Amino acid sequence: MSYIKKNFLLTNKTAEELYFGYAKDMPIFDYHCHLPEKQILENKPFSDVFEIWLAGDHYKWRLMRNYGVNERFITGDASNKEKFVTYCTVLGTAFGNPLYHWSQVELEEFFGCTTEINAENAEAIWDECNAYILKNGITPQKLIESSNVKHIYTTNEVFDDLSTFEKIKEKGYKFTVTPAFRADKVMNIDAVGYKGFVGKLADLTHPINSIADLEAALENRLNAFIKVGTKASDIAVERVCEVTTAEEADAVLKKALSGTVPTLHETEVFKGYLTYFLMKLYAKYNIATELHIGAMRNNNAVMLEKLGLDTGFDSISDTNSITLTSRLFDKLNSEGLLPKTIVFNLNPKMNTEIMTLIGSFQSDEARGKMQYGPAWWFLDNKVGMEQHLRDLTATGHIAVFVGMLTDSRSLLSYPRHHYFRRILCNYLGDMMEKGEMTNNLEYVGKVVENICYNNSVDYFGMER
């Protein structure tokens, strides 16, 4: 029997009342994830628990590498069962890691399996879950609907095929799937294959030989995204770069298109200008910006060459760009073109700096126009979420917070929303019981409901 109990992470009676009375049954709006929309459209039944649980989930891969597992049992040619058993073996002693909690909850919530995950029970869990999958014909649609998900924002590059989203609408699912506009592959001018990415964008728009051509192509594609319902964009940078001029960016772009790799300085010149241009564009069309800061990507060149991007070799950056972020926001704000923005910070020592910065640019255009995004990636664990809530309440206003997301490629990641909701309710319940805030349960409960779902729906302009 699993160690996960009904009051998991809820350490007092008030926390339990908040969670079960207000948080638990609220719908889910996953406003930033990396689910493959084609998989949702095809809606094919899964063959085994590995395919749903481990394939493509670099959170789990990273944990296995930390244990010293041979890559053959992670992304190599070992059988699905061998990889599954290996993961269960690793997880059995990963005390305190969020995967230790998430994985146990996922098995119970999606497969009705309450057996504790460890090496001894791995084969029994494999058999039980696979029997459940075979009997119930588990598909992406069933997993999403059973999780009470109402809206999903996938993350899509500017040249992705948008017809998939129209076809999903025709399916009549009980949830919506909408692309968030992402231009990172066009921004990362120093990347291998950059000319090819620009070429893909040109194929959908017009020839691109200058920064003016690129700007027009990006606006063209944003309008195409908006036609299928897009209301959000995504920008991911290790750090915000200085805002430069179109002329400087043009020179760097022409150099890259000629086949010459830009220098580090030139790369930052281009990224600084394009970040500024994109946020102006998003403000023009009332598209919210999800700005992710602080990830140092592709640290391991050997594994990047072997496995490619997004396979578990990124980390937290120590680069501080708070001054340049301030200058970016201030320039946009002075021009009346600062969009609604959610800042996701990956370096926890910068929490208060970023939280106080966004507080300098609020307005009555939207409640919580400038948002401090939820604890993200390496921080979406118990310690990271609790620290995030402490910093948010100390320097901001928790009642307008847009709540949690999955940021995941896994269809089984929705329990992360409930993980967050339990931590949120425990945080508020603890203050209520200590007499540090009102003890009006219904009053606080409404705030909890809003954080869990209503605030994000209102922020992005979706239907409740």
Coordinates of C-alpha atoms in Angstrom, one line a residue, residues 52-443:
I52 CA 2.7 6.8 -21.1
W53 CA 4.9 7.2 -18.1
L54 CA 8.6 7.3 -19.2
A55 CA 8.9 7.9 -22.9
G56 CA 10.0 11.5 -23.5
D57 CA 10.0 12.5 -19.8
H58 CA 13.4 14.0 -19.2
Y59 CA 12.6 14.7 -15.5
K60 CA 12.6 10.9 -15.0
W61 CA 15.6 10.4 -17.2
R62 CA 17.6 12.9 -15.2
L63 CA 16.8 11.1 -11.9
M64 CA 18.0 7.8 -13.3
R65 CA 21.3 9.4 -14.5
N66 CA 21.8 10.8 -11.0
Y67 CA 21.6 7.2 -9.7
G68 CA 24.2 6.1 -12.2
V69 CA 22.0 4.1 -14.6
N70 CA 23.4 3.2 -17.9
E71 CA 21.9 5.2 -20.7
R72 CA 20.8 2.0 -22.4
F73 CA 18.1 1.7 -19.7
I74 CA 17.0 5.4 -20.1
T75 CA 17.0 6.3 -23.8
G76 CA 18.8 3.2 -25.3
D77 CA 17.8 -0.1 -26.7
A78 CA 16.6 -1.8 -23.5
S79 CA 13.0 -3.1 -23.6
N80 CA 10.2 -1.0 -22.3
K81 CA 9.8 -3.3 -19.3
E82 CA 13.5 -3.2 -18.5
K83 CA 13.4 0.6 -18.5
F84 CA 10.3 0.7 -16.4
V85 CA 11.7 -1.7 -13.8
T86 CA 14.9 0.3 -13.7
Y87 CA 13.0 3.5 -13.0
C88 CA 11.0 1.9 -10.2
T89 CA 14.2 0.7 -8.7
V90 CA 15.7 4.2 -8.8
L91 CA 12.5 5.9 -7.5
G92 CA 12.3 3.6 -4.5
T93 CA 15.0 5.5 -2.7
A94 CA 14.6 9.1 -4.2
F95 CA 13.2 10.4 -0.9
G96 CA 12.4 14.1 -1.1
N97 CA 12.6 14.4 -4.9
P98 CA 9.2 15.6 -6.3
L99 CA 9.2 12.6 -8.7
Y100 CA 9.0 10.3 -5.6
H101 CA 5.7 11.9 -4.9
W102 CA 4.4 12.6 -8.4
S103 CA 5.0 9.1 -9.7
Q104 CA 3.2 7.5 -6.8
V105 CA 0.2 9.8 -7.3
E106 CA 0.2 9.3 -11.1
L107 CA -0.1 5.5 -10.7
E108 CA -3.0 5.8 -8.3
E109 CA -4.8 8.5 -10.1
F110 CA -4.6 7.1 -13.6
F111 CA -4.3 3.4 -13.1
G112 CA -5.9 2.8 -9.7
C113 CA -2.6 1.3 -8.5
T114 CA -1.7 1.9 -4.9
T115 CA 1.3 -0.4 -4.7
E116 CA 4.4 1.4 -3.4
I117 CA 7.0 2.0 -6.1
N118 CA 10.3 0.2 -5.5
A119 CA 12.5 -2.5 -7.0
E120 CA 10.6 -5.3 -5.2
N121 CA 7.2 -4.2 -6.6
A122 CA 8.2 -3.1 -10.1
E123 CA 7.1 -6.2 -12.0
A124 CA 3.8 -6.4 -10.2
I125 CA 3.1 -2.7 -11.0
W126 CA 4.0 -3.3 -14.6
D127 CA 1.5 -6.1 -14.9
E128 CA -1.3 -4.3 -13.0
C129 CA -1.0 -1.0 -15.0
N130 CA -0.7 -2.8 -18.4
A131 CA -3.8 -4.8 -17.6
Y132 CA -5.6 -1.6 -16.7
I133 CA -4.5 0.0 -20.0
L134 CA -5.7 -3.0 -22.0
K135 CA -9.0 -3.2 -20.3
N136 CA -9.9 0.5 -20.4
G137 CA -8.4 1.5 -23.8
I138 CA -6.4 4.4 -22.3
T139 CA -6.0 7.3 -24.8
P140 CA -4.7 10.9 -24.5
Q141 CA -8.3 12.2 -24.5
K142 CA -9.3 9.9 -21.6
L143 CA -6.3 10.9 -19.6
I144 CA -6.9 14.7 -20.1
E145 CA -10.7 14.5 -19.5
S146 CA -10.3 12.3 -16.4
S147 CA -8.0 15.0 -15.0
N148 CA -10.7 17.7 -15.3
V149 CA -8.6 19.7 -17.7
K150 CA -10.6 22.5 -19.5
H151 CA -7.9 24.3 -21.4
I152 CA -4.4 23.5 -22.7
Y153 CA -1.8 25.8 -24.2
T154 CA 0.8 23.9 -26.1
T155 CA 4.1 25.5 -27.1
N156 CA 4.6 25.8 -30.8
E157 CA 7.3 27.3 -33.0
V158 CA 6.4 29.9 -35.6
F159 CA 6.6 27.5 -38.5
D160 CA 4.6 24.6 -36.9
D161 CA 1.5 23.2 -38.7
L162 CA -1.6 24.9 -37.3
S163 CA -4.1 22.7 -39.1
T164 CA -3.8 20.2 -36.2
F165 CA -5.6 22.6 -33.9
E166 CA -8.5 23.0 -36.2
K167 CA -8.8 19.3 -36.5
I168 CA -8.8 18.9 -32.7
K169 CA -11.7 21.4 -32.5
E170 CA -13.7 19.1 -34.8
K171 CA -13.2 16.2 -32.4
G172 CA -15.5 17.6 -29.9
Y173 CA -13.3 17.0 -26.9
K174 CA -14.4 18.4 -23.5
F175 CA -11.2 20.5 -23.4
T176 CA -9.6 23.1 -25.8
V177 CA -6.1 22.9 -27.2
T178 CA -4.5 26.1 -28.3
P179 CA -1.0 26.9 -29.5
A180 CA 1.2 29.5 -27.7
F181 CA 3.4 31.4 -30.2
R182 CA 7.1 30.7 -29.8
A183 CA 9.9 32.3 -31.9
D184 CA 12.9 30.8 -30.0
K185 CA 14.3 29.0 -33.0
V186 CA 14.3 32.2 -35.0
M187 CA 15.8 34.1 -32.0
N188 CA 18.6 31.7 -31.3
I189 CA 20.8 33.0 -34.2
D190 CA 23.9 31.1 -33.0
A191 CA 22.2 27.7 -33.2
V192 CA 23.3 25.0 -35.6
G193 CA 20.9 24.9 -38.5
Y194 CA 19.7 28.5 -38.0
K195 CA 19.4 29.2 -41.7
G196 CA 17.1 26.2 -42.0
F197 CA 14.7 27.5 -39.3
V198 CA 14.5 30.9 -41.1
G199 CA 14.0 29.0 -44.3
K200 CA 11.0 27.2 -42.8
L201 CA 9.5 30.5 -41.8
A202 CA 10.2 32.0 -45.2
D203 CA 8.4 29.0 -46.9
L204 CA 5.2 29.9 -45.0
T205 CA 5.5 33.7 -45.6
H206 CA 8.0 35.4 -48.0
P207 CA 11.7 35.5 -48.6
I208 CA 13.7 36.7 -45.6
N209 CA 16.8 38.7 -46.3
S210 CA 16.7 41.4 -43.7
I211 CA 15.4 42.2 -40.2
A212 CA 12.4 44.0 -41.8
D213 CA 11.6 40.8 -43.7
L214 CA 11.9 38.8 -40.5
E215 CA 9.6 41.1 -38.6
A216 CA 6.9 41.0 -41.3
A217 CA 7.1 37.2 -41.4
L218 CA 6.8 36.9 -37.7
E219 CA 3.7 39.2 -37.6
N220 CA 2.2 37.2 -40.5
R221 CA 2.6 34.0 -38.6
L222 CA 1.3 35.5 -35.3
N223 CA -1.9 36.4 -37.2
A224 CA -2.2 32.8 -38.4
F225 CA -1.8 31.6 -34.8
I226 CA -4.4 34.1 -33.6
K227 CA -6.9 32.7 -36.2
V228 CA -6.7 29.3 -34.4
G229 CA -7.2 31.0 -31.0
T230 CA -3.8 31.9 -29.7
K231 CA -3.8 34.2 -26.7
A232 CA -0.3 33.6 -25.3
S233 CA 3.3 33.6 -26.4
D234 CA 6.5 32.1 -25.0
I235 CA 10.0 33.5 -24.9
A236 CA 12.8 31.5 -23.3
V237 CA 16.2 33.2 -22.7
E238 CA 19.1 32.4 -20.3
R239 CA 19.1 36.1 -19.6
V240 CA 17.5 39.2 -21.0
C241 CA 19.9 41.1 -23.3
E242 CA 20.3 44.8 -23.9
V243 CA 17.7 46.3 -26.2
T244 CA 19.6 47.3 -29.4
T245 CA 18.5 48.8 -32.7
A246 CA 16.9 47.3 -35.8
E247 CA 20.0 48.3 -37.8
E248 CA 22.4 46.5 -35.5
A249 CA 20.1 43.4 -35.5
D250 CA 19.9 43.6 -39.3
A251 CA 23.7 43.4 -39.7
V252 CA 23.9 40.3 -37.4
L253 CA 21.0 38.6 -39.2
K254 CA 22.6 39.1 -42.6
K255 CA 25.9 37.7 -41.3
A256 CA 24.1 34.6 -40.1
L257 CA 22.2 34.1 -43.3
S258 CA 25.5 34.3 -45.2
G259 CA 26.6 31.2 -43.3
T260 CA 28.9 32.9 -40.7
V261 CA 28.2 32.1 -37.0
P262 CA 27.8 35.3 -35.0
T263 CA 30.0 36.1 -32.1
L264 CA 28.6 36.1 -28.5
H265 CA 28.3 39.8 -28.6
E266 CA 26.5 39.8 -31.9
T267 CA 24.2 37.0 -30.7
E268 CA 23.2 39.2 -27.7
V269 CA 22.7 42.2 -30.0
F270 CA 20.2 40.2 -32.1
K271 CA 18.4 38.6 -29.1
G272 CA 18.1 41.9 -27.3
Y273 CA 16.4 43.5 -30.3
L274 CA 14.2 40.6 -31.2
T275 CA 12.9 40.2 -27.6
Y276 CA 12.0 43.8 -27.6
F277 CA 10.3 43.5 -31.1
L278 CA 8.4 40.4 -30.1
M279 CA 7.0 41.9 -26.9
K280 CA 5.9 45.0 -28.8
L281 CA 4.2 42.8 -31.3
Y282 CA 2.4 40.8 -28.6
A283 CA 1.2 44.1 -27.0
K284 CA -0.2 45.2 -30.4
Y285 CA -2.3 42.1 -30.6
N286 CA -3.1 41.7 -26.9
I287 CA -1.1 38.5 -26.6
A288 CA 0.2 37.7 -23.1
T289 CA 4.0 37.0 -22.9
E290 CA 5.3 34.1 -20.9
L291 CA 9.0 35.1 -20.3
H292 CA 11.2 32.3 -19.1
I293 CA 14.5 33.4 -17.6
G294 CA 17.4 31.5 -16.0
A295 CA 17.9 28.1 -17.8
M296 CA 21.4 27.3 -18.9
R297 CA 20.8 24.8 -21.7
N298 CA 22.6 21.9 -23.4
N299 CA 25.5 21.7 -20.9
N300 CA 26.7 18.3 -22.0
A301 CA 28.0 18.6 -25.6
V302 CA 28.5 14.8 -25.9
M303 CA 24.9 14.0 -25.0
L304 CA 23.6 16.9 -27.1
E305 CA 25.2 15.3 -30.1
K306 CA 23.9 11.9 -29.2
L307 CA 20.3 12.6 -28.1
G308 CA 19.5 16.2 -29.2
L309 CA 17.7 19.0 -27.4
D310 CA 15.4 18.6 -24.3
T311 CA 16.8 15.3 -23.0
G312 CA 17.7 16.3 -19.5
F313 CA 21.0 18.2 -19.7
D314 CA 20.0 21.7 -18.7
S315 CA 20.5 23.5 -15.4
I316 CA 20.0 26.7 -13.5
S317 CA 22.0 29.7 -14.7
D318 CA 23.7 32.1 -12.4
T319 CA 23.5 35.0 -14.8
N320 CA 21.9 38.1 -13.4
S321 CA 20.0 40.2 -16.0
I322 CA 17.7 42.1 -13.6
T323 CA 18.9 45.5 -14.7
L324 CA 18.5 44.7 -18.4
T325 CA 15.0 43.3 -17.7
S326 CA 14.1 46.5 -16.0
R327 CA 15.3 48.5 -19.0
L328 CA 13.4 46.3 -21.4
F329 CA 10.1 46.7 -19.4
D330 CA 10.7 50.4 -18.9
K331 CA 11.2 51.0 -22.7
L332 CA 8.1 49.0 -23.6
N333 CA 6.1 50.7 -20.9
S334 CA 7.2 54.2 -21.9
E335 CA 6.1 53.4 -25.5
G336 CA 2.7 52.1 -24.2
L337 CA 3.6 48.6 -25.5
L338 CA 4.3 46.5 -22.5
P339 CA 2.1 43.4 -22.8
K340 CA 0.7 41.3 -20.0
T341 CA 3.7 39.4 -18.9
I342 CA 4.3 36.3 -16.7
V343 CA 8.0 36.1 -15.7
F344 CA 9.2 32.6 -14.9
N345 CA 12.4 32.6 -12.9
L346 CA 14.6 29.5 -12.6
N347 CA 17.1 30.9 -10.1
P348 CA 15.5 31.1 -6.6
K349 CA 17.9 33.6 -5.3
M350 CA 16.4 36.1 -7.7
N351 CA 12.8 35.6 -6.5
T352 CA 12.5 38.9 -4.6
E353 CA 14.4 40.9 -7.2
I354 CA 12.1 39.9 -10.0
M355 CA 9.0 40.1 -7.8
T356 CA 9.7 43.7 -6.8
L357 CA 10.7 44.6 -10.4
I358 CA 7.3 43.5 -11.9
G359 CA 5.6 45.4 -9.1
S360 CA 7.0 48.6 -10.6
F361 CA 5.0 48.0 -13.9
Q362 CA 1.5 47.1 -12.8
S363 CA -1.5 48.9 -14.2
D364 CA -5.3 48.7 -14.2
E365 CA -5.2 47.0 -17.7
A366 CA -5.5 43.7 -15.9
R367 CA -5.5 42.4 -12.3
G368 CA -2.0 41.3 -11.9
K369 CA -0.9 42.4 -15.3
M370 CA 2.7 41.6 -14.5
Q371 CA 2.8 38.2 -13.0
Y372 CA 5.5 36.3 -11.0
G373 CA 5.1 32.9 -12.6
P374 CA 4.8 29.7 -10.5
A375 CA 7.8 27.7 -9.3
W376 CA 9.2 26.3 -12.6
W377 CA 11.2 23.3 -13.8
F378 CA 13.8 22.6 -11.1
L379 CA 11.8 24.6 -8.6
D380 CA 8.4 22.9 -9.0
N381 CA 9.0 20.9 -5.8
K382 CA 7.8 21.3 -2.3
V383 CA 10.7 23.4 -1.2
G384 CA 10.6 25.6 -4.3
M385 CA 6.8 26.1 -4.2
E386 CA 6.9 27.0 -0.5
Q387 CA 9.7 29.5 -1.1
H388 CA 7.8 30.9 -4.1
L389 CA 4.7 31.5 -2.0
R390 CA 6.6 33.1 0.8
D391 CA 8.3 35.6 -1.6
L392 CA 5.1 36.2 -3.6
T393 CA 3.0 37.0 -0.5
A394 CA 5.8 39.1 1.1
T395 CA 6.2 41.5 -1.9
G396 CA 3.2 41.0 -4.1
H397 CA -0.5 40.1 -3.9
I398 CA -1.4 36.4 -3.9
A399 CA -5.1 36.9 -4.7
V400 CA -4.3 37.7 -8.3
F401 CA -1.7 34.9 -8.8
V402 CA -2.5 32.8 -12.0
G403 CA -1.5 29.5 -10.3
M404 CA 0.2 26.3 -11.5
L405 CA 1.0 24.7 -14.9
T406 CA 2.8 21.5 -15.9
D407 CA 5.5 22.6 -18.3
S408 CA 5.5 19.0 -19.2
R409 CA 5.6 16.6 -22.2
S410 CA 3.8 13.9 -20.2
L411 CA 0.1 13.3 -20.3
L412 CA 0.3 12.0 -16.7
S413 CA 1.6 15.3 -15.3
Y414 CA -1.7 16.8 -14.2
P415 CA -1.3 15.7 -10.6
R416 CA 1.4 18.4 -10.3
H417 CA -1.5 20.8 -10.2
H418 CA -2.9 19.0 -7.1
Y419 CA 0.6 18.8 -5.6
F420 CA 0.7 22.6 -5.9
R421 CA -2.8 23.0 -4.6
R422 CA -2.1 21.0 -1.5
I423 CA 1.0 23.1 -0.8
L424 CA -1.0 26.3 -1.4
C425 CA -3.7 25.2 1.0
N426 CA -1.2 24.1 3.6
Y427 CA 0.6 27.4 3.4
L428 CA -2.6 29.4 3.9
G429 CA -4.1 27.0 6.4
D430 CA -0.9 27.2 8.5
M431 CA -1.2 31.0 8.7
M432 CA -4.9 30.8 9.5
E433 CA -4.3 28.5 12.4
K434 CA -1.5 30.6 13.7
G435 CA -3.7 33.7 13.7
E436 CA -1.6 35.5 11.1
M437 CA -4.6 36.1 8.8
T438 CA -8.4 35.9 8.7
N439 CA -9.9 32.6 9.7
N440 CA -12.9 33.1 7.4
L441 CA -12.8 29.8 5.5
E442 CA -15.2 30.7 2.8
Y443 CA -13.5 34.1 2.2

